[in-house]
GROMACS .gro file of N, CA and C in nm:
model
  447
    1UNK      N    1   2.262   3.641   4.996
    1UNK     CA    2   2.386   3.716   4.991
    1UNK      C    3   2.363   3.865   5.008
    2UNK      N    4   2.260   3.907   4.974
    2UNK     CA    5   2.192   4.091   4.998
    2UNK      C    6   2.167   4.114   5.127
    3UNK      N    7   2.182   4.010   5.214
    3UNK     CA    8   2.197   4.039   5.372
    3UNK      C    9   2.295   4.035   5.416
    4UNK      N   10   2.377   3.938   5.400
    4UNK     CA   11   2.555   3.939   5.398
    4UNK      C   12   2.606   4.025   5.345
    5UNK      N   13   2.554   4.080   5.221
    5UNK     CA   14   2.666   4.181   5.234
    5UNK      C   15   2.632   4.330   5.270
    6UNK      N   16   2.508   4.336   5.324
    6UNK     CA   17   2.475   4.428   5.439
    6UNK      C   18   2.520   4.435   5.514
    7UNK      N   19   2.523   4.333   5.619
    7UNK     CA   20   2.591   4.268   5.743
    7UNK      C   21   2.761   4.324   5.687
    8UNK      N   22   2.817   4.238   5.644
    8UNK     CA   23   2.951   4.232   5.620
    8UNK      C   24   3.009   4.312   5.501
    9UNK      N   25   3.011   4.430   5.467
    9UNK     CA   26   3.004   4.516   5.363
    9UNK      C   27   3.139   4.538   5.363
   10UNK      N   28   3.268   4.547   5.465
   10UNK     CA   29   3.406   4.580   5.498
   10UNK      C   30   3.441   4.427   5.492
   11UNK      N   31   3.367   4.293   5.400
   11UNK     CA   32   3.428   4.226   5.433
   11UNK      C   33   3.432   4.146   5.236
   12UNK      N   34   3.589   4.163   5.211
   12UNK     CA   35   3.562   4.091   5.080
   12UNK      C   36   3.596   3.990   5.038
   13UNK      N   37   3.588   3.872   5.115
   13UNK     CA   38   3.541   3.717   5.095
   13UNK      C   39   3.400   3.758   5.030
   14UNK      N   40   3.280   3.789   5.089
   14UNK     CA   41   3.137   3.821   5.074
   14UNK      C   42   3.144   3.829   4.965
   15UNK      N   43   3.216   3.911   4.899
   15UNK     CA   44   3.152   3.981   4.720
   15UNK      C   45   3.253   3.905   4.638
   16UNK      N   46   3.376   3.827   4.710
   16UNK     CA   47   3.408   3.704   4.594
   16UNK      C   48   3.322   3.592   4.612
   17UNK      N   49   3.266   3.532   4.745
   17UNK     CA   50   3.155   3.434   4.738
   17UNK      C   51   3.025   3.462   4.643
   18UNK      N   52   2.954   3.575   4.645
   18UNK     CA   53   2.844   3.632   4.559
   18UNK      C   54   2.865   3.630   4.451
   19UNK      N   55   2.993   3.664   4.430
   19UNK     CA   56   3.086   3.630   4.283
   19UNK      C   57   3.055   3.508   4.221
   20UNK      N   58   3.096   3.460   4.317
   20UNK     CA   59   3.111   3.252   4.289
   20UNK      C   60   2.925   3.240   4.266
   21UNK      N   61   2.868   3.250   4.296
   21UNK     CA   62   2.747   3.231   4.285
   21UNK      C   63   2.669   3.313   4.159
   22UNK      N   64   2.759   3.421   4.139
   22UNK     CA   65   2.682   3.476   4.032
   22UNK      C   66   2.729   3.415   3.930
   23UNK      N   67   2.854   3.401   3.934
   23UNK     CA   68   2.854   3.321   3.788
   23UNK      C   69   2.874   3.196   3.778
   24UNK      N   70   2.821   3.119   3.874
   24UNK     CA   71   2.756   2.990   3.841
   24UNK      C   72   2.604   2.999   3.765
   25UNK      N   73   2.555   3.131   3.805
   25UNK     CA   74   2.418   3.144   3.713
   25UNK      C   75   2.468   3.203   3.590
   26UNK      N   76   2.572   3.258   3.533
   26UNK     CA   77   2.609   3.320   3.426
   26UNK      C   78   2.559   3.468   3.443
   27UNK      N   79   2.573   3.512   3.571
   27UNK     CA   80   2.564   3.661   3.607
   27UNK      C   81   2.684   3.733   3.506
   28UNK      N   82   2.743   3.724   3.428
   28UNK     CA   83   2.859   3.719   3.460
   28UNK      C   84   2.897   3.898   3.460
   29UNK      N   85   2.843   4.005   3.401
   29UNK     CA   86   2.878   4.138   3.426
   29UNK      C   87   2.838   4.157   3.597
   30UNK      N   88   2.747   4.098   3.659
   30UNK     CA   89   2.726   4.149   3.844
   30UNK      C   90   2.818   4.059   3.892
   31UNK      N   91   2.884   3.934   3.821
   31UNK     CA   92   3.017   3.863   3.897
   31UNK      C   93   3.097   3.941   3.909
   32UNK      N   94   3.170   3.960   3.740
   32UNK     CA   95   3.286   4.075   3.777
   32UNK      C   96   3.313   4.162   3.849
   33UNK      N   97   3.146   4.254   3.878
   33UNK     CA   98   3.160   4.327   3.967
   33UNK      C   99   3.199   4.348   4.108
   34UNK      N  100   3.162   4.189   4.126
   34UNK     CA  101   3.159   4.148   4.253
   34UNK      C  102   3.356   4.126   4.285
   35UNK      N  103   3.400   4.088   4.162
   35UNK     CA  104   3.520   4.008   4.201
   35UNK      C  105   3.593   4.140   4.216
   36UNK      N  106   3.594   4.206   4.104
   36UNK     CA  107   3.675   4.377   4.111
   36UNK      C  108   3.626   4.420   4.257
   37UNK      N  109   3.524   4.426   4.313
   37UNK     CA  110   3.498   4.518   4.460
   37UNK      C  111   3.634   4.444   4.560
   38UNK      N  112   3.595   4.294   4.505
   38UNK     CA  113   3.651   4.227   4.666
   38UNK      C  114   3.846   4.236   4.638
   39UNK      N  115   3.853   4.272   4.485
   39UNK     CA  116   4.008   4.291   4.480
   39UNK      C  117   4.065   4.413   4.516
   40UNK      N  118   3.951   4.524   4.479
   40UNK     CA  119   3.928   4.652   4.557
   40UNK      C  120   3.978   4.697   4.714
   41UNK      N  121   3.906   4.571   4.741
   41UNK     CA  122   3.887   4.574   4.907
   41UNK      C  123   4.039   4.504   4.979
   42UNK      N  124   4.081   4.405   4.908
   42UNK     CA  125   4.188   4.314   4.966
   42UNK      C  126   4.235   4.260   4.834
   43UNK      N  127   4.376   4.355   4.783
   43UNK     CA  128   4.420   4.268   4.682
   43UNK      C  129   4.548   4.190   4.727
   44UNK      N  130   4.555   4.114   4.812
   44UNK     CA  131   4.650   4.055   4.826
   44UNK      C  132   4.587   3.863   4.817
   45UNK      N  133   4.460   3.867   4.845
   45UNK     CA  134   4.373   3.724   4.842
   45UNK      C  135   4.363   3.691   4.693
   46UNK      N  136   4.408   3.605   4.667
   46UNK     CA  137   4.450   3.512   4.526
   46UNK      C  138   4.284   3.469   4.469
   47UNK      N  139   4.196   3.411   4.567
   47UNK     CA  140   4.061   3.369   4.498
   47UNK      C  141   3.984   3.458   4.404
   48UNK      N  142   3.966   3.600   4.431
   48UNK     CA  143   3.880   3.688   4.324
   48UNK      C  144   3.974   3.674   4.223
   49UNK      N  145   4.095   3.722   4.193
   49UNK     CA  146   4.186   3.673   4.091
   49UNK      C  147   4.144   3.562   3.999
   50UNK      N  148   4.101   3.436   4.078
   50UNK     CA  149   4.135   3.351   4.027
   50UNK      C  150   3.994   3.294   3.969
   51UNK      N  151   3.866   3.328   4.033
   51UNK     CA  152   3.768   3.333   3.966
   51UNK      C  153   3.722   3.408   3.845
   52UNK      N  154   3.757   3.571   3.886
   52UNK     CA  155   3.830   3.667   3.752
   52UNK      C  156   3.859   3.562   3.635
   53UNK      N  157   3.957   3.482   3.651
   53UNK     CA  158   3.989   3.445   3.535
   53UNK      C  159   3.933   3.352   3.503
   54UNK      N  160   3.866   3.295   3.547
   54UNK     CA  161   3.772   3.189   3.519
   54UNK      C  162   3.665   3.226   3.429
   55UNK      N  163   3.560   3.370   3.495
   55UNK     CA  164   3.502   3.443   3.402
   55UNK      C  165   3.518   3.444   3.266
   56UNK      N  166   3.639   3.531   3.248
   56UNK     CA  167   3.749   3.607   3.121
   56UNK      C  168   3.718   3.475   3.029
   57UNK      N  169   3.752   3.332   3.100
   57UNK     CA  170   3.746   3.232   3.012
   57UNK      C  171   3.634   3.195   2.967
   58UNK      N  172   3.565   3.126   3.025
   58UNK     CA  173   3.419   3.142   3.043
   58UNK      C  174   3.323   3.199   2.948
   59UNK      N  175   3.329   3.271   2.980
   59UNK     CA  176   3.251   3.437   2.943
   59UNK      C  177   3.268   3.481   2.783
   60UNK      N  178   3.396   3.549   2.788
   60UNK     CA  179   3.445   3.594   2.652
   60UNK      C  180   3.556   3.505   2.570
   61UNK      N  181   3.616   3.392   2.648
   61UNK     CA  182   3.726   3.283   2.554
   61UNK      C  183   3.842   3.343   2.545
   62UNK      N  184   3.874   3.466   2.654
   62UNK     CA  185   3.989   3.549   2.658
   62UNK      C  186   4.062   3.439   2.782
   63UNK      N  187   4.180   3.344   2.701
   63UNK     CA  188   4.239   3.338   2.773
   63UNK      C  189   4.358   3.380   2.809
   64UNK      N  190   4.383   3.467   2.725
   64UNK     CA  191   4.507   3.582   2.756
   64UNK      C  192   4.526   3.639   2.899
   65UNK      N  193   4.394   3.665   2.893
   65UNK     CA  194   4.357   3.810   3.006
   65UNK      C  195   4.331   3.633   3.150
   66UNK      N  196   4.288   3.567   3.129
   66UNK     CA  197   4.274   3.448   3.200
   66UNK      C  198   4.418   3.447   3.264
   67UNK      N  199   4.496   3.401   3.185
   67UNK     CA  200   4.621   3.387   3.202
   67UNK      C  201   4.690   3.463   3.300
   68UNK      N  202   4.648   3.565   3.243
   68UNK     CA  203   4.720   3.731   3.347
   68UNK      C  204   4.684   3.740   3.462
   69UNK      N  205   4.512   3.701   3.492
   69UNK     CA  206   4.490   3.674   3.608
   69UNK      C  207   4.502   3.577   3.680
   70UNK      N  208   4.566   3.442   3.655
   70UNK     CA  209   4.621   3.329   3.701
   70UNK      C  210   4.747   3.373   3.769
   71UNK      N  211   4.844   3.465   3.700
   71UNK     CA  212   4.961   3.466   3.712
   71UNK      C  213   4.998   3.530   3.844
   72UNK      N  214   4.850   3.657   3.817
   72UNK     CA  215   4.832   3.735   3.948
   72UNK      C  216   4.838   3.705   4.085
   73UNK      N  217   4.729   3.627   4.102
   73UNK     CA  218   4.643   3.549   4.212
   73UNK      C  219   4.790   3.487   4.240
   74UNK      N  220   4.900   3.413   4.118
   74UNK     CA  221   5.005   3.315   4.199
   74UNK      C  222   5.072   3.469   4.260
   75UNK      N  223   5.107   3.556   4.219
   75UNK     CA  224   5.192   3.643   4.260
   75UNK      C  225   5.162   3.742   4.416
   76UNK      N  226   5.072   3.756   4.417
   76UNK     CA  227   5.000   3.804   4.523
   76UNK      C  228   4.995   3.710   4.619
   77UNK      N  229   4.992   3.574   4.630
   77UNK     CA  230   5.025   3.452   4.717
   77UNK      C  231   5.066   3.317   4.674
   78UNK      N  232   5.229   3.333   4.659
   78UNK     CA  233   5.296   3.212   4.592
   78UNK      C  234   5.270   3.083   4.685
   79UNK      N  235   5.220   3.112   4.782
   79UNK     CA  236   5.156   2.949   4.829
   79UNK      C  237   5.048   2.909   4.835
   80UNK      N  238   4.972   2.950   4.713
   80UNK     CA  239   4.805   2.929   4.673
   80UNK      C  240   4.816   2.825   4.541
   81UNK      N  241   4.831   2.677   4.588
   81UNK     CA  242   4.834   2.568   4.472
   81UNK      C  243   4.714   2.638   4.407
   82UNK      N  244   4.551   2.638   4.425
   82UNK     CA  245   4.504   2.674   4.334
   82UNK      C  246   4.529   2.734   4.223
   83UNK      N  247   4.561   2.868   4.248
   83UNK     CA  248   4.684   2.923   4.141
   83UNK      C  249   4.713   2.858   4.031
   84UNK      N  250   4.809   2.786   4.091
   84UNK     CA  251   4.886   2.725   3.968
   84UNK      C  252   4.787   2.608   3.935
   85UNK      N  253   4.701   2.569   4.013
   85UNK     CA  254   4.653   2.450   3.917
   85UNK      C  255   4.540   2.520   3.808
   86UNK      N  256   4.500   2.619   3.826
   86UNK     CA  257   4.412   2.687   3.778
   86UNK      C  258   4.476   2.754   3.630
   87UNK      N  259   4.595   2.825   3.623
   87UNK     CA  260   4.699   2.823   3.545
   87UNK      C  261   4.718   2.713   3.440
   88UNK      N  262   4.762   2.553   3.513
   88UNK     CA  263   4.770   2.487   3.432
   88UNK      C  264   4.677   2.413   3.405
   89UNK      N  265   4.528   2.426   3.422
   89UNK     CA  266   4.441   2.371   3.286
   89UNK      C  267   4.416   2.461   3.230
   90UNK      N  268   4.471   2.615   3.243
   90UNK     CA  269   4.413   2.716   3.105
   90UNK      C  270   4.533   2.675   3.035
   91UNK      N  271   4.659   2.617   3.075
   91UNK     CA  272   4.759   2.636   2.969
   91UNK      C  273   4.742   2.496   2.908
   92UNK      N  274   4.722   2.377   2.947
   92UNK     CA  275   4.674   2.257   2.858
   92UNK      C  276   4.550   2.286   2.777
   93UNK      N  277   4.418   2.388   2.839
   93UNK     CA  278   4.364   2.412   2.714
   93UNK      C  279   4.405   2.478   2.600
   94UNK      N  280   4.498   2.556   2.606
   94UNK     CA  281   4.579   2.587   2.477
   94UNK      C  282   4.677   2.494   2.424
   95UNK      N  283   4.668   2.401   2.490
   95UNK     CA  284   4.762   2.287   2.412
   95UNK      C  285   4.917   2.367   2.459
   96UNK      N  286   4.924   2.400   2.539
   96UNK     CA  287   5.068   2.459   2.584
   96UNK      C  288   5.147   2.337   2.736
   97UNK      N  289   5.150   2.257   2.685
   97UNK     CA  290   5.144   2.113   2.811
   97UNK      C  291   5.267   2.160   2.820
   98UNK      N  292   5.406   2.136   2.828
   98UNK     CA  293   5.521   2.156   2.875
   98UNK      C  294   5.524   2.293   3.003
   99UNK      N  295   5.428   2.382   2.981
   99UNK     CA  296   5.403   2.514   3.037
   99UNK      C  297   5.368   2.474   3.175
  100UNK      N  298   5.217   2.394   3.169
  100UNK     CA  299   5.106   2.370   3.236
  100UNK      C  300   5.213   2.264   3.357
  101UNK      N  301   5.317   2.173   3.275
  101UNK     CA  302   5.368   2.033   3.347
  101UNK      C  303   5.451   2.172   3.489
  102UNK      N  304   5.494   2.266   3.382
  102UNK     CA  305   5.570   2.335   3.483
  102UNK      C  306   5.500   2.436   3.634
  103UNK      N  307   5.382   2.461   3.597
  103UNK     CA  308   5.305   2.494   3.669
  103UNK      C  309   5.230   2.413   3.767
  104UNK      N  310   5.213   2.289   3.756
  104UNK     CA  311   5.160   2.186   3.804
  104UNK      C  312   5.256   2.143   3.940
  105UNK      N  313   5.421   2.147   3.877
  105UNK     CA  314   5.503   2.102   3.946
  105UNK      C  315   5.517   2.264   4.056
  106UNK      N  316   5.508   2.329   4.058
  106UNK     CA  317   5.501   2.501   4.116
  106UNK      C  318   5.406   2.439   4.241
  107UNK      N  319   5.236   2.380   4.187
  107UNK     CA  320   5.162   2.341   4.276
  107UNK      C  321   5.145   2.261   4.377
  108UNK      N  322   5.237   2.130   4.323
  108UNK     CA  323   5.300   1.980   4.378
  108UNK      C  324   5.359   2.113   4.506
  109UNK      N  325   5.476   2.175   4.487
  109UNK     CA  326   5.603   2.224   4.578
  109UNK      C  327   5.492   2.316   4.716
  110UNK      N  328   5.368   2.360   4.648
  110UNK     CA  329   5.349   2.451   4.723
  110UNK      C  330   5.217   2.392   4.827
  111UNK      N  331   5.148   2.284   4.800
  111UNK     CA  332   5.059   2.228   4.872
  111UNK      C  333   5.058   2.176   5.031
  112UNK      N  334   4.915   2.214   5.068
  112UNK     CA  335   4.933   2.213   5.203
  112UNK      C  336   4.938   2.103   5.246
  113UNK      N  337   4.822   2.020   5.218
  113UNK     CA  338   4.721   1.898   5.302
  113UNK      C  339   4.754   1.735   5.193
  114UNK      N  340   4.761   1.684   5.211
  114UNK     CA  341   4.760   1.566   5.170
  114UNK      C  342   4.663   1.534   5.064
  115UNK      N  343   4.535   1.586   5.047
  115UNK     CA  344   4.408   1.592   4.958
  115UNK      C  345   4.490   1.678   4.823
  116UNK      N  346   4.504   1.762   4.879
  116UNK     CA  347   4.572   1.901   4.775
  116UNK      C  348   4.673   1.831   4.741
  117UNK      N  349   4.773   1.744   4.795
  117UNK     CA  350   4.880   1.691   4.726
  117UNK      C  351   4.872   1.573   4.579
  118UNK      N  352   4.741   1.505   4.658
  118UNK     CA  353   4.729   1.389   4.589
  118UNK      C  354   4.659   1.457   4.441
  119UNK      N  355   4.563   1.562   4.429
  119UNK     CA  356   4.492   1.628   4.323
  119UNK      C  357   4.640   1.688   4.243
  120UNK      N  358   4.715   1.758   4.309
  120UNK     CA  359   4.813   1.812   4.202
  120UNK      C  360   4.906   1.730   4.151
  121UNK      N  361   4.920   1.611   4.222
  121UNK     CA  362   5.032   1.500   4.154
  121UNK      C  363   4.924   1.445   4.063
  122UNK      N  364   4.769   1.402   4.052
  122UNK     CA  365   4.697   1.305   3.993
  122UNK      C  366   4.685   1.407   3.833
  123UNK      N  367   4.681   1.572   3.869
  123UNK     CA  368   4.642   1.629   3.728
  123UNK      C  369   4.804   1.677   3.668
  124UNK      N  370   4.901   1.667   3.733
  124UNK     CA  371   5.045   1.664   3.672
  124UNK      C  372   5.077   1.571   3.629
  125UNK      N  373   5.043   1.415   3.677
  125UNK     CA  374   5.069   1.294   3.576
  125UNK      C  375   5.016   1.309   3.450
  126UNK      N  376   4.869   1.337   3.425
  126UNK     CA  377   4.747   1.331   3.346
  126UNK      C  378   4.817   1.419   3.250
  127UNK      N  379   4.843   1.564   3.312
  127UNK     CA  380   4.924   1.617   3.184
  127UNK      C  381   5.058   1.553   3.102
  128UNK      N  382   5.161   1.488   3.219
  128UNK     CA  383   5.274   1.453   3.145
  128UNK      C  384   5.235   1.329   3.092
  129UNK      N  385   5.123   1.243   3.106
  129UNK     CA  386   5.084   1.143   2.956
  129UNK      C  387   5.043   1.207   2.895
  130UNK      N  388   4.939   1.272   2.883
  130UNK     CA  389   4.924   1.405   2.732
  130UNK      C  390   5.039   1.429   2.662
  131UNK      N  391   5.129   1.489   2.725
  131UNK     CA  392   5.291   1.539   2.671
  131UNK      C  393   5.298   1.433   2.607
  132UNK      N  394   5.327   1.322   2.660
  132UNK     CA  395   5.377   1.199   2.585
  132UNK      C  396   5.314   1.144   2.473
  133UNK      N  397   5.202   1.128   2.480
  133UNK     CA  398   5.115   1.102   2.398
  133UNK      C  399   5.128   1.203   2.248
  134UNK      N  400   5.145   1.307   2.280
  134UNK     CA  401   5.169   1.403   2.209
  134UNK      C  402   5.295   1.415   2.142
  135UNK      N  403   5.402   1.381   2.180
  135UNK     CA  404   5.495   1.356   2.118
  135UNK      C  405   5.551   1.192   2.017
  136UNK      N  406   5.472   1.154   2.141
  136UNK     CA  407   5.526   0.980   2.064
  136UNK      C  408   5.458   0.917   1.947
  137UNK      N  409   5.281   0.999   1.958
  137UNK     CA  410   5.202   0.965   1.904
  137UNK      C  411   5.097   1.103   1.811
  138UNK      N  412   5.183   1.151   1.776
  138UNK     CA  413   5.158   1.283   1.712
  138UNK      C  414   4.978   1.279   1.692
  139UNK      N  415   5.042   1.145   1.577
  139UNK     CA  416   4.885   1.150   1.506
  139UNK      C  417   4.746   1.125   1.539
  140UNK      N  418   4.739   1.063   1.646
  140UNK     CA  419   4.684   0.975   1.738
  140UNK      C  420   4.625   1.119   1.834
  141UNK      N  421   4.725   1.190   1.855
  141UNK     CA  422   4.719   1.324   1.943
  141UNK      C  423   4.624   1.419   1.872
  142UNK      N  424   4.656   1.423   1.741
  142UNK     CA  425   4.590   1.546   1.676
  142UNK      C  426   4.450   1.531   1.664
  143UNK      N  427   4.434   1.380   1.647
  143UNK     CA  428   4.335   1.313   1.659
  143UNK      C  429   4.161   1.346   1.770
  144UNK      N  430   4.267   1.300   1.869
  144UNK     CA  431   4.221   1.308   2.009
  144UNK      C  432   4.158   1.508   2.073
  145UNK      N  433   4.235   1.543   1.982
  145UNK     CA  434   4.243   1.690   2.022
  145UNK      C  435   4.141   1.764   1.927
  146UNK      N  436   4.124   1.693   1.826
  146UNK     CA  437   3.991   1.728   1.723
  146UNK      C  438   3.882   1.670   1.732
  147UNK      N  439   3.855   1.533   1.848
  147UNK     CA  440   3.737   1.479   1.897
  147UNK      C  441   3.670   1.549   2.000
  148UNK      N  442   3.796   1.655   2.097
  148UNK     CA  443   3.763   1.714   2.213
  148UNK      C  444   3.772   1.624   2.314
  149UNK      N  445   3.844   1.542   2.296
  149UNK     CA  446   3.924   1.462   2.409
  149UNK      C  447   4.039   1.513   2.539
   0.00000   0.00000   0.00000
């Protein structure tokens, strides 16, 4: 990647890919860096956003600031399912499922390809049995949610 982004230095895919790679090693202060340059460079591309918040989570368990950058990445390009699917497993990890069902369905509306369709209908079901489960079966739920299920 230290040749790429020699080569391609005006180009910021490069330093969100290096991104992606750094913090798959748990780079994670030379990720950020990487993701802030390439939002620097082009903030209208939803992916540094959305790795950003992946970090935030990751990293420090800030999913506040996660959140914010989910919301971003959708706002900057409301036809980036990632986005929202990315959105709604930070909001089912807070146990916020009614949120997440609504975000999910955001992703369903906005998908391109048939692959992308079938993933956002398969993790929007998954959440609305959670919901259910959660309501019908409280105890069973609280249960499940204190095993790390």
């Amino acid at each position: 990647f230290v040749k790429a982004l020699r080569k391609f230095a005006k180009v910021p895919e490069v330093y969100n890919y290096y991104g992606e790679v750094l913090l798959d090693q748990q780079r994670f202060d030379d990720a950020l860096a990487n993701f802030d340059k390439a939002i620097e460079m082009d903030g209208t591309s939803p992916l540094p956003y959305i790795n950003k918040s992946i970090l935030f989570l990751q990293s420090r368990g800030d999913a506040a600031t996660a959140e914010q950058l989910c919301k971003k990445a959708a706002e900057v390009d409301p036809t980036c399912d990632i986005a929202y699917i990315q959105l709604a497993q930070l909001l089912i990890h807070q146990n916020r499922l009614e949120d997440a069902l609504a975000a999910y369905d955001t992703a369903v509306g906005v998908t391109r390809t048939e692959p992308e369709l079938v993933n956002a209908i398969s993790c929007r079901e998954a959440c609305a049995a959670q919901l259910y489960v959660s309501k019908m079966y409280p105890d069973v739920y609280a249960k499940l949610r204190g095993a790390g299920v």
